[in-house]
mmCIF file with all atom_site columns, C-alpha atoms in Angstrom:
data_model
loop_
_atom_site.group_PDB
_atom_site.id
_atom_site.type_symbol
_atom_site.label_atom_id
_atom_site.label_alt_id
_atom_site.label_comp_id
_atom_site.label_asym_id
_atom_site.label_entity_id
_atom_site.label_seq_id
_atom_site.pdbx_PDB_ins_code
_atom_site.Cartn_x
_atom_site.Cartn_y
_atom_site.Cartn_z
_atom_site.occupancy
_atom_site.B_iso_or_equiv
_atom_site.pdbx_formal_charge
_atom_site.auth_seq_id
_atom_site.auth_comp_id
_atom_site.auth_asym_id
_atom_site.auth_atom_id
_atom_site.pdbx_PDB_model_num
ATOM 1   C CA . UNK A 1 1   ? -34.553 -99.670  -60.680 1.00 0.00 ? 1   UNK A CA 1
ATOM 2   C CA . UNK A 1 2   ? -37.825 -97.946  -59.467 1.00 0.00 ? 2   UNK A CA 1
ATOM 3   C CA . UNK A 1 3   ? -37.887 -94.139  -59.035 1.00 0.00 ? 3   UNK A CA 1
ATOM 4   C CA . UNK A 1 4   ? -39.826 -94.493  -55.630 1.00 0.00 ? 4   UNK A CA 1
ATOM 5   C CA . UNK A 1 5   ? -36.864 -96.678  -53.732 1.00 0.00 ? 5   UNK A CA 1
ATOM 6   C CA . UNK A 1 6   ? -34.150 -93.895  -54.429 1.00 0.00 ? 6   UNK A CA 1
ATOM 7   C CA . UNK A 1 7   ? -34.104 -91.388  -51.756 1.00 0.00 ? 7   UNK A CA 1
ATOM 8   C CA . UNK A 1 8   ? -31.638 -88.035  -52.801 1.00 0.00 ? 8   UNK A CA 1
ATOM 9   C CA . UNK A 1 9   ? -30.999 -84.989  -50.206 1.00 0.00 ? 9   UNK A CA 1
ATOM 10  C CA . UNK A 1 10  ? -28.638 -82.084  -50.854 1.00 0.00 ? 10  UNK A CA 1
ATOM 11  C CA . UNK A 1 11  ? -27.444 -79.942  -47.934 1.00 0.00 ? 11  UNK A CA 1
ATOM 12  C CA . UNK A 1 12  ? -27.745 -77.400  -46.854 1.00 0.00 ? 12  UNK A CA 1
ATOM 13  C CA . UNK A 1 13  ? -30.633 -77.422  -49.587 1.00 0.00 ? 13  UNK A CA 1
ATOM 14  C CA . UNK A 1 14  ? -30.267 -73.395  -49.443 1.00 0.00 ? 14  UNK A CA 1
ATOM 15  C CA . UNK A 1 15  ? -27.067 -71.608  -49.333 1.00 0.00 ? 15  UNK A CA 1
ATOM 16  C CA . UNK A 1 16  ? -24.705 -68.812  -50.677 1.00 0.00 ? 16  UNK A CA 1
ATOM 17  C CA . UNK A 1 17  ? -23.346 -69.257  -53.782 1.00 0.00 ? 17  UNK A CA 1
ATOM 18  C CA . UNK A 1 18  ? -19.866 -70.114  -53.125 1.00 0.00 ? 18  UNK A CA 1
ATOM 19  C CA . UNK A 1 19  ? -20.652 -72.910  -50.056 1.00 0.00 ? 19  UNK A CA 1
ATOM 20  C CA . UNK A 1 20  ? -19.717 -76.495  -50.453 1.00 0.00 ? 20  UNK A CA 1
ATOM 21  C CA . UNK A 1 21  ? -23.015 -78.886  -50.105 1.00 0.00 ? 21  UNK A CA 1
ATOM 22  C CA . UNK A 1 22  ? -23.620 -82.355  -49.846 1.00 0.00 ? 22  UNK A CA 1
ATOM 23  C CA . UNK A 1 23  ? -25.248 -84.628  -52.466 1.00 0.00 ? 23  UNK A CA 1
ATOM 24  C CA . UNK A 1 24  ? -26.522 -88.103  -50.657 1.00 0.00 ? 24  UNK A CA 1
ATOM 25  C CA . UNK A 1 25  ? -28.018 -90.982  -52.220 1.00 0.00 ? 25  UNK A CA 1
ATOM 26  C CA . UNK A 1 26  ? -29.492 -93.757  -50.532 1.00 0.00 ? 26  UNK A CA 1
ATOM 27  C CA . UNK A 1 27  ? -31.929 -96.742  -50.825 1.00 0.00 ? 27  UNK A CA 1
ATOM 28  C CA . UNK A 1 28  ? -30.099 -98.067  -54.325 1.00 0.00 ? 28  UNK A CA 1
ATOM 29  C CA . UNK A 1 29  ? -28.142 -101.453 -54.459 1.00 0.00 ? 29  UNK A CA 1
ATOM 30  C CA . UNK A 1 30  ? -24.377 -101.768 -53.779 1.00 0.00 ? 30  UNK A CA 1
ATOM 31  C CA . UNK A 1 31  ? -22.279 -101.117 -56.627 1.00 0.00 ? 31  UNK A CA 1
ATOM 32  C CA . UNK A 1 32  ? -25.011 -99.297  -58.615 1.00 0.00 ? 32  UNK A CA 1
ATOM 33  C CA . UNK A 1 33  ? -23.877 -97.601  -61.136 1.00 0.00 ? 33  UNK A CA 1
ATOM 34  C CA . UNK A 1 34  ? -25.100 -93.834  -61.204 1.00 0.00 ? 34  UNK A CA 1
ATOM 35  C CA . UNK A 1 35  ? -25.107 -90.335  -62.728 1.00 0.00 ? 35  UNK A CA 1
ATOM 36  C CA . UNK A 1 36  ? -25.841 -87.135  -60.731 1.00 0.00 ? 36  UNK A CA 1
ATOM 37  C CA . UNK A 1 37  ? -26.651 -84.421  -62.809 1.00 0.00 ? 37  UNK A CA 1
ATOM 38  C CA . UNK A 1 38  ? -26.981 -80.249  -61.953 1.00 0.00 ? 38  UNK A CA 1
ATOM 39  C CA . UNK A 1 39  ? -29.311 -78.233  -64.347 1.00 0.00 ? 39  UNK A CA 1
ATOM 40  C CA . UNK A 1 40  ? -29.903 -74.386  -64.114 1.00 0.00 ? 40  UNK A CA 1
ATOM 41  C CA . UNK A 1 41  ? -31.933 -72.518  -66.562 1.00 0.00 ? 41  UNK A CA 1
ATOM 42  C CA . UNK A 1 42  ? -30.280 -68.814  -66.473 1.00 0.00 ? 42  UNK A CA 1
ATOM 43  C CA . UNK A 1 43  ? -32.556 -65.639  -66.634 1.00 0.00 ? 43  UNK A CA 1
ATOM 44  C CA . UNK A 1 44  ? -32.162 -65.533  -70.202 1.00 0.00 ? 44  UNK A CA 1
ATOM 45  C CA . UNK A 1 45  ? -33.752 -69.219  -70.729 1.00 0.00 ? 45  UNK A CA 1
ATOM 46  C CA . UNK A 1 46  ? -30.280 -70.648  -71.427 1.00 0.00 ? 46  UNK A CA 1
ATOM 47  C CA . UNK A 1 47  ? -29.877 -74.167  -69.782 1.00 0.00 ? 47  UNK A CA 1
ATOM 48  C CA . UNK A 1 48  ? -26.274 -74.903  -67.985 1.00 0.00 ? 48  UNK A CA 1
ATOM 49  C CA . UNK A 1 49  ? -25.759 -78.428  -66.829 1.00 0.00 ? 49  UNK A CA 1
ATOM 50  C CA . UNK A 1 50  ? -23.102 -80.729  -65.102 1.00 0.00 ? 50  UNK A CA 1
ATOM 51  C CA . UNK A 1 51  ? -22.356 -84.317  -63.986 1.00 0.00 ? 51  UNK A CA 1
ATOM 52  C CA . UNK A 1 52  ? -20.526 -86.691  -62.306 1.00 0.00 ? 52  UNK A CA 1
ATOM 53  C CA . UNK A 1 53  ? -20.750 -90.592  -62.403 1.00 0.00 ? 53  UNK A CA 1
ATOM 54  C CA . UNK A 1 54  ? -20.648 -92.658  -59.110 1.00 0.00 ? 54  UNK A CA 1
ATOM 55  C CA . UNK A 1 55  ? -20.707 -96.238  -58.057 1.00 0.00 ? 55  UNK A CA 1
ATOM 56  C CA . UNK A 1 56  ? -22.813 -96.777  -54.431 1.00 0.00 ? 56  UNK A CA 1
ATOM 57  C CA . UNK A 1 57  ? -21.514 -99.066  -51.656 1.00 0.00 ? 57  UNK A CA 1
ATOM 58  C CA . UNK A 1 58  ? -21.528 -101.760 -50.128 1.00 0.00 ? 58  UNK A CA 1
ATOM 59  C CA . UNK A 1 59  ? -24.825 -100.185 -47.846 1.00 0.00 ? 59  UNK A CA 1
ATOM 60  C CA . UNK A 1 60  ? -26.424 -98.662  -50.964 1.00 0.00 ? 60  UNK A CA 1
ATOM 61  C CA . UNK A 1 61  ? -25.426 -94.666  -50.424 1.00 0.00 ? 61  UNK A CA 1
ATOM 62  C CA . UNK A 1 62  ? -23.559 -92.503  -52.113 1.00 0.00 ? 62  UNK A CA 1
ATOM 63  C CA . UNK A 1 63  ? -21.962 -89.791  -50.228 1.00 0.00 ? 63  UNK A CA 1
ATOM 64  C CA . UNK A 1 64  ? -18.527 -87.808  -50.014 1.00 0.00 ? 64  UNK A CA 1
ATOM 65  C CA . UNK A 1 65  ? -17.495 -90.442  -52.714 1.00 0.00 ? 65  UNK A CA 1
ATOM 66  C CA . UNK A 1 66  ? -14.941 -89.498  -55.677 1.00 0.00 ? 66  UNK A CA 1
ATOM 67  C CA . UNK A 1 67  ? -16.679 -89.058  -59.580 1.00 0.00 ? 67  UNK A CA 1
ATOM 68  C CA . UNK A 1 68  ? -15.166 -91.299  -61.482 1.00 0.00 ? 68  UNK A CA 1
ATOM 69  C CA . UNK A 1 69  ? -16.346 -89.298  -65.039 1.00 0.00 ? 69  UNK A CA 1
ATOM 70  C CA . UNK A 1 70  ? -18.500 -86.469  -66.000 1.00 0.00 ? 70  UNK A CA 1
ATOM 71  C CA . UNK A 1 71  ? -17.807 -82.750  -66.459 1.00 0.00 ? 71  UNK A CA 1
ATOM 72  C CA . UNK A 1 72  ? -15.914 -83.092  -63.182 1.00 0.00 ? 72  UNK A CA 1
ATOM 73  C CA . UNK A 1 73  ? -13.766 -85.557  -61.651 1.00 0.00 ? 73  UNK A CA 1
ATOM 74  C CA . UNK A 1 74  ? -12.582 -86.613  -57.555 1.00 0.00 ? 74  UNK A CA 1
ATOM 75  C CA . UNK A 1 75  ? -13.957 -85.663  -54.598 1.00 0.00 ? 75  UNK A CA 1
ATOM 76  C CA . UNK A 1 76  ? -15.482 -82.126  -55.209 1.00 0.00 ? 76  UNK A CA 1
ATOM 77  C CA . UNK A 1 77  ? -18.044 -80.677  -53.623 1.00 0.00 ? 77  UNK A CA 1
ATOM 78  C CA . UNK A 1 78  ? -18.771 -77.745  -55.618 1.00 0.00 ? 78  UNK A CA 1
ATOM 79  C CA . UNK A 1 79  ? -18.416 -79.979  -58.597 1.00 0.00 ? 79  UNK A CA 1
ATOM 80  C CA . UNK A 1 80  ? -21.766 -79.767  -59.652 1.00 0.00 ? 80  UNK A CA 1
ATOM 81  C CA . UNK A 1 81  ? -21.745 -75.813  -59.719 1.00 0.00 ? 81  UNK A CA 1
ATOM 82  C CA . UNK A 1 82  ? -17.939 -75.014  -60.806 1.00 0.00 ? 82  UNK A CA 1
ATOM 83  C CA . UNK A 1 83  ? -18.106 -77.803  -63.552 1.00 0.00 ? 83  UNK A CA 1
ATOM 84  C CA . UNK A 1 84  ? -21.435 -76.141  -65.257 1.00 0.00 ? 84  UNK A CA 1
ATOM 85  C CA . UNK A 1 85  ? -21.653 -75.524  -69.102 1.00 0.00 ? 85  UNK A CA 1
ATOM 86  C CA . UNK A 1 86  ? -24.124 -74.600  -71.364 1.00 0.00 ? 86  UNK A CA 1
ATOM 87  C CA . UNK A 1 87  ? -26.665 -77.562  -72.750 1.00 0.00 ? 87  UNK A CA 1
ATOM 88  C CA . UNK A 1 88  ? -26.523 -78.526  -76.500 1.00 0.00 ? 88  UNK A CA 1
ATOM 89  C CA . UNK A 1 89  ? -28.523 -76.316  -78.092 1.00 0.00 ? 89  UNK A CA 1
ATOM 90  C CA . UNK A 1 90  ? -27.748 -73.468  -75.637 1.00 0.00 ? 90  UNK A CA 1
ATOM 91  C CA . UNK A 1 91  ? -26.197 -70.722  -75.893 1.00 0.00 ? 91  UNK A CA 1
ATOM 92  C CA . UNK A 1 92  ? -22.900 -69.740  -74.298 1.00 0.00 ? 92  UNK A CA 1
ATOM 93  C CA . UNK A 1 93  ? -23.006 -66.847  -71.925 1.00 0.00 ? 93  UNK A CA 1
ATOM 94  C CA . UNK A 1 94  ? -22.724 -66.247  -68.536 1.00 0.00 ? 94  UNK A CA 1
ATOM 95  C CA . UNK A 1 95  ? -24.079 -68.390  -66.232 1.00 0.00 ? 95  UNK A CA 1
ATOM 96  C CA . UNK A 1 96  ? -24.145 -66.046  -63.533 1.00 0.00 ? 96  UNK A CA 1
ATOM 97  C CA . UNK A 1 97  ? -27.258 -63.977  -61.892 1.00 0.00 ? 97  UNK A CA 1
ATOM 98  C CA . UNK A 1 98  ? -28.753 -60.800  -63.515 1.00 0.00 ? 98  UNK A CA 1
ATOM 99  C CA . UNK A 1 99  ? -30.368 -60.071  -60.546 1.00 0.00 ? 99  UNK A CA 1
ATOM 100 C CA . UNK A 1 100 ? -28.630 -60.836  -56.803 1.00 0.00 ? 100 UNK A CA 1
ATOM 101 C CA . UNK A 1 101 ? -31.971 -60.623  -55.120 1.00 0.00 ? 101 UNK A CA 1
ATOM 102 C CA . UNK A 1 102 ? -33.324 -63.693  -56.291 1.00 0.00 ? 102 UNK A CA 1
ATOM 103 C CA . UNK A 1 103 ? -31.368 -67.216  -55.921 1.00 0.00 ? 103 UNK A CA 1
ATOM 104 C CA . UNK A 1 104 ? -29.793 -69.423  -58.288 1.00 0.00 ? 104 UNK A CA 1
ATOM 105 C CA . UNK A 1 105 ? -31.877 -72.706  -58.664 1.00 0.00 ? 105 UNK A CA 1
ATOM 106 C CA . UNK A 1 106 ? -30.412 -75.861  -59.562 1.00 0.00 ? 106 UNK A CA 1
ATOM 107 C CA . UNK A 1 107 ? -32.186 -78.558  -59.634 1.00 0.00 ? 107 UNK A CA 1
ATOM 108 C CA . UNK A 1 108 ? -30.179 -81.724  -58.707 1.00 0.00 ? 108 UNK A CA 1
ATOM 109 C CA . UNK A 1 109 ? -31.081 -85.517  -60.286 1.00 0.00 ? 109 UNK A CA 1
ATOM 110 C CA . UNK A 1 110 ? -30.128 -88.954  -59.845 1.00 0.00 ? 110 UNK A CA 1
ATOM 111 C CA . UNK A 1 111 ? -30.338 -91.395  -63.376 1.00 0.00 ? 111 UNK A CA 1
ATOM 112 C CA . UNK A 1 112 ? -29.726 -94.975  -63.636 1.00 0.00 ? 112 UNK A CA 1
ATOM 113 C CA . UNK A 1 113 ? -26.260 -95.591  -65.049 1.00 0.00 ? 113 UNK A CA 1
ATOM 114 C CA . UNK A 1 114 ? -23.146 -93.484  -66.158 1.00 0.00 ? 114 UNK A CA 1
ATOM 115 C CA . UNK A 1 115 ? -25.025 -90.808  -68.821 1.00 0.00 ? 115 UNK A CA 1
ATOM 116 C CA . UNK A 1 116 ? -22.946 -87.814  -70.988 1.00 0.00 ? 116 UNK A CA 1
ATOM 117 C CA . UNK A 1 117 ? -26.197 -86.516  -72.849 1.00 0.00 ? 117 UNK A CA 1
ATOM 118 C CA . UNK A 1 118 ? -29.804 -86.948  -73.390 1.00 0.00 ? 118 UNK A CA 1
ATOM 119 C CA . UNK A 1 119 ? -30.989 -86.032  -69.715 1.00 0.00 ? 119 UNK A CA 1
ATOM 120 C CA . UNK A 1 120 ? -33.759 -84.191  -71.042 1.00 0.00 ? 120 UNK A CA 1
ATOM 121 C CA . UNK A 1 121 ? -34.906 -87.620  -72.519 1.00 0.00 ? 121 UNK A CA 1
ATOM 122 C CA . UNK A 1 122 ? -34.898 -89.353  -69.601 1.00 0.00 ? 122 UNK A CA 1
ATOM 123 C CA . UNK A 1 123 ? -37.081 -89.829  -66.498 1.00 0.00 ? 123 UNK A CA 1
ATOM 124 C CA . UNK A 1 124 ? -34.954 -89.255  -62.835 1.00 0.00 ? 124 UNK A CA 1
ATOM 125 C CA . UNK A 1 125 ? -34.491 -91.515  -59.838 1.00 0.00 ? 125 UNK A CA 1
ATOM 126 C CA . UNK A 1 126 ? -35.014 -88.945  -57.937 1.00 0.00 ? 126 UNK A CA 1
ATOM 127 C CA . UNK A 1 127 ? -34.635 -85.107  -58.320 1.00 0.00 ? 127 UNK A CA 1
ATOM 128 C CA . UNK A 1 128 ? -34.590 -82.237  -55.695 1.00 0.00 ? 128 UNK A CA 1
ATOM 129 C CA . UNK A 1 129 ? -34.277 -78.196  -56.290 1.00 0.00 ? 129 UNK A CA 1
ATOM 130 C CA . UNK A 1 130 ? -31.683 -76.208  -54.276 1.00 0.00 ? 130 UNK A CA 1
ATOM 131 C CA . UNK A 1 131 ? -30.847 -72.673  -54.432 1.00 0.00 ? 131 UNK A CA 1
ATOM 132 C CA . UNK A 1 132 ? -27.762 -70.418  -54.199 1.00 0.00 ? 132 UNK A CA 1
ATOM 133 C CA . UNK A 1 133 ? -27.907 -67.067  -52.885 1.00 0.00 ? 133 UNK A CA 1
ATOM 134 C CA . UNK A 1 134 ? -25.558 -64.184  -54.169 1.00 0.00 ? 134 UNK A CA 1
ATOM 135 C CA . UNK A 1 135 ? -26.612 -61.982  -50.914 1.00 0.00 ? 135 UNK A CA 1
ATOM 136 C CA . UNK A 1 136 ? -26.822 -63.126  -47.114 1.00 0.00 ? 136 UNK A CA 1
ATOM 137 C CA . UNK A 1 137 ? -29.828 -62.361  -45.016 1.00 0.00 ? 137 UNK A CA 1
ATOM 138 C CA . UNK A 1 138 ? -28.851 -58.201  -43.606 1.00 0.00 ? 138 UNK A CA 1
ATOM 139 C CA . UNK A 1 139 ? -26.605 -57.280  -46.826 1.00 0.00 ? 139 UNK A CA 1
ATOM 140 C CA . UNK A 1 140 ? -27.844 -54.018  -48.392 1.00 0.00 ? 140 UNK A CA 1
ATOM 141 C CA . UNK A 1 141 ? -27.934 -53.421  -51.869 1.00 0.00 ? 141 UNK A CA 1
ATOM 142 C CA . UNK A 1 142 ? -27.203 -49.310  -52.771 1.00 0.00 ? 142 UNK A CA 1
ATOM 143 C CA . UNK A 1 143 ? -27.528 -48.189  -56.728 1.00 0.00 ? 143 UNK A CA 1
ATOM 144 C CA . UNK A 1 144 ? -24.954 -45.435  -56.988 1.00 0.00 ? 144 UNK A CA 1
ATOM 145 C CA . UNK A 1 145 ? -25.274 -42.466  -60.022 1.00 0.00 ? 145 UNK A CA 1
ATOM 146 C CA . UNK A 1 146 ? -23.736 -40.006  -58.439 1.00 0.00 ? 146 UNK A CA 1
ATOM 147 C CA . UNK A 1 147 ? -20.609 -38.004  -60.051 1.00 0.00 ? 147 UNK A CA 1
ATOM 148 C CA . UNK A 1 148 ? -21.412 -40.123  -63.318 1.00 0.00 ? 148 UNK A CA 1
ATOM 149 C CA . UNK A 1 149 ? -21.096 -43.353  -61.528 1.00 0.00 ? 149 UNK A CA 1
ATOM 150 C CA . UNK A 1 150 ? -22.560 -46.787  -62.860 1.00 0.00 ? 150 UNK A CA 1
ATOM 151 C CA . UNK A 1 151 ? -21.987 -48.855  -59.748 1.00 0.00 ? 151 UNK A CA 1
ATOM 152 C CA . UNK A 1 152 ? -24.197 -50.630  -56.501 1.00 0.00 ? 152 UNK A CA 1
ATOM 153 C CA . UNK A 1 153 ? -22.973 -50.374  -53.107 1.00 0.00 ? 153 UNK A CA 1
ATOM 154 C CA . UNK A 1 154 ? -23.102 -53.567  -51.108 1.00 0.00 ? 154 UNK A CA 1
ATOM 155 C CA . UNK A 1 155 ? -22.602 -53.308  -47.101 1.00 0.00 ? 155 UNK A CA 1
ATOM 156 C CA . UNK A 1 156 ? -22.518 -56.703  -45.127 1.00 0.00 ? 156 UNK A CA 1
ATOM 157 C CA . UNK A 1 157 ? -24.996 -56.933  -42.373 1.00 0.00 ? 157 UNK A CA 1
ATOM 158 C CA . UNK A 1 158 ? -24.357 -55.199  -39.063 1.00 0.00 ? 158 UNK A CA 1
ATOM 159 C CA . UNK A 1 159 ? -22.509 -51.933  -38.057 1.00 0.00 ? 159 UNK A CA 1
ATOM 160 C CA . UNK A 1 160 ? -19.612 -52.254  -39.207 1.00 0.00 ? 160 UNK A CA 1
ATOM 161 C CA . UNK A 1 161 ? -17.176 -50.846  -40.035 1.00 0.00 ? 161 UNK A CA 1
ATOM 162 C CA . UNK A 1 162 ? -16.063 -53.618  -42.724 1.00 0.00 ? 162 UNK A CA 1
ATOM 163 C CA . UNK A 1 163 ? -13.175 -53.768  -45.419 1.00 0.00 ? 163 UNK A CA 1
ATOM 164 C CA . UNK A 1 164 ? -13.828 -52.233  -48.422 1.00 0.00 ? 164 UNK A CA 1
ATOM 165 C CA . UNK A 1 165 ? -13.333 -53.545  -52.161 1.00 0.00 ? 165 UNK A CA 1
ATOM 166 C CA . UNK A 1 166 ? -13.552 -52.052  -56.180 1.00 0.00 ? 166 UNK A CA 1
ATOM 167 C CA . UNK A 1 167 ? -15.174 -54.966  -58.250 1.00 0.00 ? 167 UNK A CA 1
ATOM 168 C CA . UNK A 1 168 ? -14.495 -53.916  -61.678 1.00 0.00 ? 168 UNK A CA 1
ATOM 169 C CA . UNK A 1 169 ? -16.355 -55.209  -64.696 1.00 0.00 ? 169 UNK A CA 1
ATOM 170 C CA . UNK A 1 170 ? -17.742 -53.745  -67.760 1.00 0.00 ? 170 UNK A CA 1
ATOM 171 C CA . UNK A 1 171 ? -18.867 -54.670  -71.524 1.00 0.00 ? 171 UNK A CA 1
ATOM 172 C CA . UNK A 1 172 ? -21.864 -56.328  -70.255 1.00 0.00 ? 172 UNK A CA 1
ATOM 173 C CA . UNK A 1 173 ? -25.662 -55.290  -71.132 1.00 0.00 ? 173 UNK A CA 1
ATOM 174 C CA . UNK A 1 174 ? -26.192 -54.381  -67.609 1.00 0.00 ? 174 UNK A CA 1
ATOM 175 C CA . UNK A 1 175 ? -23.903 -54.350  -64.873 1.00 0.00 ? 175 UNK A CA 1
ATOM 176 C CA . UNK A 1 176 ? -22.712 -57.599  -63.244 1.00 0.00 ? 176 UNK A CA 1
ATOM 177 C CA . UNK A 1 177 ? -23.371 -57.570  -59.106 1.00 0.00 ? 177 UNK A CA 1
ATOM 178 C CA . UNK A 1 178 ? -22.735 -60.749  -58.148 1.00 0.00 ? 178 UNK A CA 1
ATOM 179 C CA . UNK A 1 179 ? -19.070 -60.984  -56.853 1.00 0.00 ? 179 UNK A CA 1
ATOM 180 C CA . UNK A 1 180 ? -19.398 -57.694  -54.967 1.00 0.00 ? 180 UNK A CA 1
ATOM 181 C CA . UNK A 1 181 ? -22.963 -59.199  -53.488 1.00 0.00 ? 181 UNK A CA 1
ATOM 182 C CA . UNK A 1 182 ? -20.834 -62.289  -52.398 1.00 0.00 ? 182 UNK A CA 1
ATOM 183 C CA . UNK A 1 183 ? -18.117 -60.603  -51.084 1.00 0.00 ? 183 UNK A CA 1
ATOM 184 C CA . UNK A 1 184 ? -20.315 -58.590  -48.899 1.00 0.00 ? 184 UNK A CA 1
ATOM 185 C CA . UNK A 1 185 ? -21.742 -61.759  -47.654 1.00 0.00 ? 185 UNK A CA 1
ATOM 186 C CA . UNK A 1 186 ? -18.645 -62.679  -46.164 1.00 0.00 ? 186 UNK A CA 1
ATOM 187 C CA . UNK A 1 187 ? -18.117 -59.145  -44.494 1.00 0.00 ? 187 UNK A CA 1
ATOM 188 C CA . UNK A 1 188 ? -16.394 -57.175  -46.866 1.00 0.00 ? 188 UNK A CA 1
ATOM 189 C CA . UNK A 1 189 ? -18.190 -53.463  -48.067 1.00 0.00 ? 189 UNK A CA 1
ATOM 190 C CA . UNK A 1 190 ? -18.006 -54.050  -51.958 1.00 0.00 ? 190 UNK A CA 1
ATOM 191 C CA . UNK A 1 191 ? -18.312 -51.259  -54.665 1.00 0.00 ? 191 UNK A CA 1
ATOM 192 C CA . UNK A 1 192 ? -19.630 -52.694  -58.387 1.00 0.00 ? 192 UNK A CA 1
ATOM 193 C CA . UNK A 1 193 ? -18.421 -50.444  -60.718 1.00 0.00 ? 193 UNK A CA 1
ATOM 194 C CA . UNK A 1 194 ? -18.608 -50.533  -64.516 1.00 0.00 ? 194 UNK A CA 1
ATOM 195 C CA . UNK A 1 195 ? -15.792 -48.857  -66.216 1.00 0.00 ? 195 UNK A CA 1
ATOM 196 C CA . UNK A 1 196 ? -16.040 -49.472  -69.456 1.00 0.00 ? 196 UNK A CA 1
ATOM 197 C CA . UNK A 1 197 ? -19.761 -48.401  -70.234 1.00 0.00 ? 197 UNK A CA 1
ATOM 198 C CA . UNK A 1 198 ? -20.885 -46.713  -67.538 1.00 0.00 ? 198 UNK A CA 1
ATOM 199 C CA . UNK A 1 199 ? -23.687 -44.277  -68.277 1.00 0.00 ? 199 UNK A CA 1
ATOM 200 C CA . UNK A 1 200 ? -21.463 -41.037  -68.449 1.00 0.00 ? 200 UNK A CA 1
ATOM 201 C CA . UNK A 1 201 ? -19.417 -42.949  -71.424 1.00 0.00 ? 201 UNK A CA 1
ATOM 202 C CA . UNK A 1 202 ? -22.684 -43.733  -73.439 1.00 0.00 ? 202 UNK A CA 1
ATOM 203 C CA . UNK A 1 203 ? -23.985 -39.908  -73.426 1.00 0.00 ? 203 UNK A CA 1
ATOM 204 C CA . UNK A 1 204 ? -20.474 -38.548  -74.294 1.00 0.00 ? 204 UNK A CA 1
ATOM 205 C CA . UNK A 1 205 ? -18.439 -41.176  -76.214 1.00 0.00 ? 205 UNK A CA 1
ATOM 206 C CA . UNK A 1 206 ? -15.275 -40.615  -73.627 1.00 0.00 ? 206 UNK A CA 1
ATOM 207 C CA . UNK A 1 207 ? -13.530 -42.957  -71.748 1.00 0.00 ? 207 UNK A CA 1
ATOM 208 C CA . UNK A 1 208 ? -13.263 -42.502  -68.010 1.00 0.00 ? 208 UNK A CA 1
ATOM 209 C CA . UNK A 1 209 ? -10.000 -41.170  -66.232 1.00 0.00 ? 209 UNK A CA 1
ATOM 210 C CA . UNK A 1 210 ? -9.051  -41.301  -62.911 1.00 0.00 ? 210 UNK A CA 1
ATOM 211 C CA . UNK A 1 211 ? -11.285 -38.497  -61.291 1.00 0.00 ? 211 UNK A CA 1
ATOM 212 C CA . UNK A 1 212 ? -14.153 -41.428  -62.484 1.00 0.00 ? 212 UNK A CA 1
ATOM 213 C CA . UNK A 1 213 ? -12.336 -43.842  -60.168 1.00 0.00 ? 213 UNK A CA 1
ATOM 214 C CA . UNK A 1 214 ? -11.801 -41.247  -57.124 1.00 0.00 ? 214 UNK A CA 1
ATOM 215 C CA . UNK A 1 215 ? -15.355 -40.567  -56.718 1.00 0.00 ? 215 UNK A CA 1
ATOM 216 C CA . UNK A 1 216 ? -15.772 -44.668  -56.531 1.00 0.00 ? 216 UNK A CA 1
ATOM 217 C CA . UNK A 1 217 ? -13.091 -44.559  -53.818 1.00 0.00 ? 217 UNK A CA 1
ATOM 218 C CA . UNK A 1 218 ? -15.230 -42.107  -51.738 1.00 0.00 ? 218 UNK A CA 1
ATOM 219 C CA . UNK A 1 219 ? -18.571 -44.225  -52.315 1.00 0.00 ? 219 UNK A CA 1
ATOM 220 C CA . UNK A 1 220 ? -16.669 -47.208  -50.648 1.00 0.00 ? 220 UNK A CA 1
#
């Protein structure tokens, strides 16, 4: 099979994080065989990959079809993102953005035949890169220290006013923004707060108690 006769498209080839998209291959022969394989390189340098195999029809395309093997399996359109885990060699972490300003790229492939491993080794079909936004266009993004607070405000585009939501989380090396920047996305005023080692914890060694949580009601 020659790498210039495949033709791959993902749509929309830029998008939030948690929106379905379409894989399409075209141009191969009917009943080709076919692997379609995600790969994102996290901001640590940790590589996070899934698959599905396919079989084209009988015009050459592969579309809305059913994987029939991989790290996913069906009809799923967010297979190629929910399915993700960590390459060989990799290590296991989250897979999820550091940093909500800047997209999560995955770069999509086509190879020849139904593949498990070894994509590295091999030369694509075809390949395209698509990215996955944590924060619509208009959402603000507000650090909060205030009162002892470790948290980020995030307030959906427009004036409001908007639902409001505590995203809890904690343990990590910094905290983790990226469900509250989604859920402002889709309208809803989202507070990011670490409770378990929020800044006021690591100068005095003490848990938080509820006046900690108050003061993240008010921020909301």
């Amino acid at each position: 099979m020659k790498q210039c006769c495949v033709k791959l498209s993902v749509q929309p080839s830029k998008g939030l994080a948690d929106e379905k998209f379409l894989v399409l291959v075209q141009k191969v022969p009917p009943g080709f065989q076919l692997t379609v394989h995600a790969l994102h390189k996290n901001e640590d340098g940790h590589s996070w990959e899934a698959f599905g195999h396919y079989t084209a029809n009988a015009i050459g395309t592969v579309n809305e079809d059913p994987s029939l093997g991989g790290t996913y399996s069906g009809v799923e359109l967010m297979g190629l993102l929910w399915s993700l885990r960590p390459v060989p060699g990799s290590k296991p972490g989250l897979r999820y953005g550091k940093n909500v300003q800047t997209p999560m790229e995955v770069t999509i492939s086509v190879y020849q035949g139904y593949r498990t491993q070894g994509f590295v080794d091999q030369v694509p079909l075809a390949g395209v890169v698509v990215e996955r936004w944590y924060m619509a266009p208009g959402v603000r993004r507000v650090p909060i220290t205030e009162g002892g607070l470790t948290a980020t405000l995030f307030l959906p585009s427009g004036p409001g006013s908007f639902p409001g939501l505590l995203d809890l989380s904690g343990g990590e090396e910094k905290l983790m923004e990226y469900r509250a920047a989604l859920l402002a996305s889709h309208g809803i005023a989202s507070l990011a707060l670490d409770y378990l080692t929020p800044k006021i914890t690591m100068e005095t060694g003490k848990m938080v108690d509820n006046q900690y949580f108050e003061v993240s009601q008010i921020n909301v």
